[in-house]
PDB file of C-alpha atoms in Angstrom:
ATOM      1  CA  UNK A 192       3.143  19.075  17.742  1.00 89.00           C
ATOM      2  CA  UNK A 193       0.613  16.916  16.100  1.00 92.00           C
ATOM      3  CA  UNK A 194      -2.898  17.602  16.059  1.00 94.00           C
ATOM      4  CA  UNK A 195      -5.879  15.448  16.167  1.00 97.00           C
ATOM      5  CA  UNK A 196      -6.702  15.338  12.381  1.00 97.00           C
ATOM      6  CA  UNK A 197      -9.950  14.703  10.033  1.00 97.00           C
ATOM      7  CA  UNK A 198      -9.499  13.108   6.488  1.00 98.00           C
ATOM      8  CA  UNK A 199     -12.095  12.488   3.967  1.00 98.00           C
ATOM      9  CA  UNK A 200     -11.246  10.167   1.303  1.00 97.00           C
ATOM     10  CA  UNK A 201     -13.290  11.623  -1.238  1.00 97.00           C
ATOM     11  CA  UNK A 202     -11.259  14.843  -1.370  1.00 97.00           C
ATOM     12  CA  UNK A 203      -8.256  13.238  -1.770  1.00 96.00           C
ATOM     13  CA  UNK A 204      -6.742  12.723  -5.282  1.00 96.00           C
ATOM     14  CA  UNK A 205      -5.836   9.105  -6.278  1.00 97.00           C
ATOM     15  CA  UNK A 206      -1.821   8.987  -6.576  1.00 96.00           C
ATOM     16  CA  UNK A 207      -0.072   6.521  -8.911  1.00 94.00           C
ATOM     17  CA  UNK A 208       2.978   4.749  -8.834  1.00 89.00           C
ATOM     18  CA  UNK A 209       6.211   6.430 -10.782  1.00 85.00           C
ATOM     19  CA  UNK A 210       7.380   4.770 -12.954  1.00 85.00           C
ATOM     20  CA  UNK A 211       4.283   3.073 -14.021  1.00 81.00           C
ATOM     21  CA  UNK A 212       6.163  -0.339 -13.922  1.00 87.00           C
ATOM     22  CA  UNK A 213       5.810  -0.482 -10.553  1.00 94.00           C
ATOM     23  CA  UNK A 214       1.802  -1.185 -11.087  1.00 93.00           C
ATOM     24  CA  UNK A 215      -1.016   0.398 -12.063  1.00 94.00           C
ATOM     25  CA  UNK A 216      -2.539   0.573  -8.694  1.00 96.00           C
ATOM     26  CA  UNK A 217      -4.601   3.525  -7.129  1.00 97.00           C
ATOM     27  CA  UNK A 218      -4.145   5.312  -3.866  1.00 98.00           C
ATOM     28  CA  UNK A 219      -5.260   7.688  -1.657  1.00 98.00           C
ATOM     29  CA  UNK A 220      -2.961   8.789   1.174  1.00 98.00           C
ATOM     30  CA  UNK A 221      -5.044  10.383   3.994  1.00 98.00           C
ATOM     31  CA  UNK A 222      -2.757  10.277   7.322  1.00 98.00           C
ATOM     32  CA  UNK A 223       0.906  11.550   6.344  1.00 98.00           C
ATOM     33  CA  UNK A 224       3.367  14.784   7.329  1.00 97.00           C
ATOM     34  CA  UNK A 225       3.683  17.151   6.561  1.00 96.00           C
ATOM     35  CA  UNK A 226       0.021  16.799   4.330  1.00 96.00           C
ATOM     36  CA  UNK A 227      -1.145  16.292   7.874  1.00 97.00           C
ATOM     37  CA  UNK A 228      -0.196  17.347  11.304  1.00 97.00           C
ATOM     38  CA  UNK A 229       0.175  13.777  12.410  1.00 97.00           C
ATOM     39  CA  UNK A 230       3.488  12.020  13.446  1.00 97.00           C
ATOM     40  CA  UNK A 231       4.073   8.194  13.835  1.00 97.00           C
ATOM     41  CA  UNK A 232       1.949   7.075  11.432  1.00 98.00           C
ATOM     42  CA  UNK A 233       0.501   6.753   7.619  1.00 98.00           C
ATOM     43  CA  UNK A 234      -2.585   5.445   6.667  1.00 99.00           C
ATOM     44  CA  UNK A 235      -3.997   5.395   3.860  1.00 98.00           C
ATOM     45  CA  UNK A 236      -6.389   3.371   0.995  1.00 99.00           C
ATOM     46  CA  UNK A 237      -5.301   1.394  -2.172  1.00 98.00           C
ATOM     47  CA  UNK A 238      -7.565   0.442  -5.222  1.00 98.00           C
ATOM     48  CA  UNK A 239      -7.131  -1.894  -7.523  1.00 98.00           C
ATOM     49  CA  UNK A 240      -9.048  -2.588 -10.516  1.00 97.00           C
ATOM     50  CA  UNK A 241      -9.555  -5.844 -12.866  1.00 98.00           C
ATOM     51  CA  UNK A 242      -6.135  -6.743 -14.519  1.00 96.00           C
ATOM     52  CA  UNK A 243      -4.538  -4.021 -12.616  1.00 96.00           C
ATOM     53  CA  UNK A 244      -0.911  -4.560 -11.078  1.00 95.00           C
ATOM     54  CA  UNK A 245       1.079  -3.963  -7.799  1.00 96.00           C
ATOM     55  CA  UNK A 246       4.152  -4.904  -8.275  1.00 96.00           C
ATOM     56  CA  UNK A 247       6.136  -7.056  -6.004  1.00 97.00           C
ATOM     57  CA  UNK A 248       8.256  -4.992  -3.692  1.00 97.00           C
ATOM     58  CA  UNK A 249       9.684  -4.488  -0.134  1.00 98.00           C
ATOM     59  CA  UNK A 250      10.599  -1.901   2.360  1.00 98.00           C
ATOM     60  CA  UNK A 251      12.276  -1.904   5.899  1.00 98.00           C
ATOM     61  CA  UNK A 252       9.017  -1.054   7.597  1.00 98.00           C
ATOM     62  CA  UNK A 253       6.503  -3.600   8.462  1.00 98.00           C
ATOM     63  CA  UNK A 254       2.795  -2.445   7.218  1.00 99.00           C
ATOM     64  CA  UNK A 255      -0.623  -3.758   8.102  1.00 99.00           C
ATOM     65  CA  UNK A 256      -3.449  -3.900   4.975  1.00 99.00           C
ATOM     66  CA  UNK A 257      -7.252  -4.208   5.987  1.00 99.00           C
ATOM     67  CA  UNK A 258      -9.613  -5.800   3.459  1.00 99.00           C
ATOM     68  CA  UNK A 259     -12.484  -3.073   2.204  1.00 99.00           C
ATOM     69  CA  UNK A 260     -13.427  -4.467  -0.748  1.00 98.00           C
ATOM     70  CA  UNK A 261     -13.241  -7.201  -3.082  1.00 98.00           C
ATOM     71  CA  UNK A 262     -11.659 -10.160  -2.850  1.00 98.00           C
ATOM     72  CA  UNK A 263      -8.170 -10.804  -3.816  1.00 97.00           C
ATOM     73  CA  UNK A 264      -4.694 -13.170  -3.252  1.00 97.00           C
ATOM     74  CA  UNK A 265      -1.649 -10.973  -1.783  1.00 98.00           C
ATOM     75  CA  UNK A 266       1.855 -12.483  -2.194  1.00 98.00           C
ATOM     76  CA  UNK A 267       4.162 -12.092   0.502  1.00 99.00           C
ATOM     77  CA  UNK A 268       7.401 -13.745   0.296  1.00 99.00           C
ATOM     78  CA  UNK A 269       6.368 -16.077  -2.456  1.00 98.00           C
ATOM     79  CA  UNK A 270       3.111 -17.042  -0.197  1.00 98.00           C
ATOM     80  CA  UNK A 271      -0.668 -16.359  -1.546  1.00 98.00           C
ATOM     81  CA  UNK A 272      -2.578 -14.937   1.435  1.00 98.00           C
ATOM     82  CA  UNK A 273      -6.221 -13.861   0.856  1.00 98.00           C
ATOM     83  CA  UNK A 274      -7.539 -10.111   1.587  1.00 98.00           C
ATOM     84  CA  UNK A 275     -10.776  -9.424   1.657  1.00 98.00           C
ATOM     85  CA  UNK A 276     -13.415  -7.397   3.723  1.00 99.00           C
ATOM     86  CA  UNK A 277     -12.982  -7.637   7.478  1.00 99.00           C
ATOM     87  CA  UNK A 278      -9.124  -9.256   7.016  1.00 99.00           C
ATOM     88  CA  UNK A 279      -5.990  -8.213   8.198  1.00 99.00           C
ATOM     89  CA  UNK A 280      -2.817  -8.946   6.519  1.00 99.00           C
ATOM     90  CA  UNK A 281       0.372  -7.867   8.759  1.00 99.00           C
ATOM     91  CA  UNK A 282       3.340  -7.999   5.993  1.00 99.00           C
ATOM     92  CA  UNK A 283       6.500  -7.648   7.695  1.00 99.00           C
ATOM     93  CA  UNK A 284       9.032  -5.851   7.094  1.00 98.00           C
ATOM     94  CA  UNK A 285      11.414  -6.477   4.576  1.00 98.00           C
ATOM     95  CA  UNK A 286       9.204  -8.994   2.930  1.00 99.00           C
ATOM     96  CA  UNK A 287       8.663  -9.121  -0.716  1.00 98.00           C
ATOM     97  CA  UNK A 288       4.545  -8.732  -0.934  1.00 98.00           C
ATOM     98  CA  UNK A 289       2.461  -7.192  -3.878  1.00 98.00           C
ATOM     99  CA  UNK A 290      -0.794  -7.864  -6.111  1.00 97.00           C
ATOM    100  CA  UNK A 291       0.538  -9.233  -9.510  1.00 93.00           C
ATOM    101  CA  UNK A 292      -3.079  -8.913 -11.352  1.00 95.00           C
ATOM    102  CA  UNK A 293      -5.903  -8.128  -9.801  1.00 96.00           C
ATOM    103  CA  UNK A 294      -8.891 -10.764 -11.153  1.00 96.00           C
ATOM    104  CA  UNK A 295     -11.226  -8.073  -9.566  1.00 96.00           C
ATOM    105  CA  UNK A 296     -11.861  -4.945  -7.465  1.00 97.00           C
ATOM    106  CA  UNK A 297      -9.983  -5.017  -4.566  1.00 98.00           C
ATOM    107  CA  UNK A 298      -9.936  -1.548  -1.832  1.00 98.00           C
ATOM    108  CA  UNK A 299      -7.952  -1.944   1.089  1.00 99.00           C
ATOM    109  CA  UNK A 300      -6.120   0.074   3.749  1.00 99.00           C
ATOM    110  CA  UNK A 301      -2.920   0.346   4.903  1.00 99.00           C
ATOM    111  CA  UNK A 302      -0.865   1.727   7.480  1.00 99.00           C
ATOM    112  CA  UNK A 303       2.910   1.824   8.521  1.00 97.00           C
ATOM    113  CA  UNK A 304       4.728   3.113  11.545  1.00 94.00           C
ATOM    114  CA  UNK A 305       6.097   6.128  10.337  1.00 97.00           C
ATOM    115  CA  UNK A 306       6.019  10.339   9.934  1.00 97.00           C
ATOM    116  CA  UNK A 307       5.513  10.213   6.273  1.00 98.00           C
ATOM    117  CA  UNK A 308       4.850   8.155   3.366  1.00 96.00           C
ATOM    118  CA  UNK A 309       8.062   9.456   1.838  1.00 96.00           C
ATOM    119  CA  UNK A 310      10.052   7.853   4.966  1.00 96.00           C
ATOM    120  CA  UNK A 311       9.023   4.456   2.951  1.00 96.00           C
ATOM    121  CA  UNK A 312      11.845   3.392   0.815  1.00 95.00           C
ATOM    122  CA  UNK A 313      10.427   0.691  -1.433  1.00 95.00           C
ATOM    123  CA  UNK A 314      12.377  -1.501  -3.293  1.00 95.00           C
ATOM    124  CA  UNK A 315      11.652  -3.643  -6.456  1.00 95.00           C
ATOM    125  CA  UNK A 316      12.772  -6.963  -7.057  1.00 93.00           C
ATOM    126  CA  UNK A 317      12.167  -6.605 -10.766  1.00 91.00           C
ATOM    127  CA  UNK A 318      14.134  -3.213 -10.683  1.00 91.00           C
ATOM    128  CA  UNK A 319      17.777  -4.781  -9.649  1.00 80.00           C
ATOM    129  CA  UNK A 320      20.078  -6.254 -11.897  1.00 62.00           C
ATOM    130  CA  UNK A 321      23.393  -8.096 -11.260  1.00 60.00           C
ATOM    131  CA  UNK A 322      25.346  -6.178 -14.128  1.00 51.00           C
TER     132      UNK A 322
END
């Protein structure tokens, strides 16, 4: 049964992306089972750097990233939407969305509705082929 549950985000490690081509981005996961007695839900914070990458990419659920840090343009289905401190982004599901380069620091949050960050199958437009 989950458990009320305390994270800090300095004692977590920063996880990368594998393979690399999927962006060079930073993250911390802080709210995810079985790391965490918690059902429902993952939360956790991003970091990107100058010149860094997300790449573009999608997944069935819809996720919600709050502005930290920084200043920087998101791109969700094609569409530049700002994220900074204090700002909400909901990115629904299925939509393409991602950080091509970063132009600065950027630290965010996000969260989906889910047990576990590996119940998020991501998918990469730049991944497919038609052969």
């Amino acid at each position: 049964m989950p458990q009320p549950t305390r994270v800090d985000v300095a004692a977590q490690p920063d996880e990368l992306l594998d393979p690399p081509g999927r962006g060079s981005i930073r993250f911390r996961t802080l709210i995810s089972a079985p790391a965490t007695n918690t059902s429902d839900i993952v939360f956790g914070v991003a970091m990107l750097a100058p010149g860094e990458t997300f790449a573009l990419h999608s997944h069935p659920q819809p996720e919600v990233y709050f502005g930290l840090e920084g200043t920087e343009e998101v791109m969700i289905d094609g569409v530049p939407h700002r994220l900074g401190p204090g700002i909400a982004l909901y990115i629904p599901g299925g939509a393409v969305h991602g950080v091509p380069v970063a132009k600065g620091h950027l630290k965010w949050a996000f969260t989906f509705a889910a047990d576990s960050l590996a119940d998020i199958q991501y998918s990469y437009p730049h991944e497919t082929s038609d052969d």
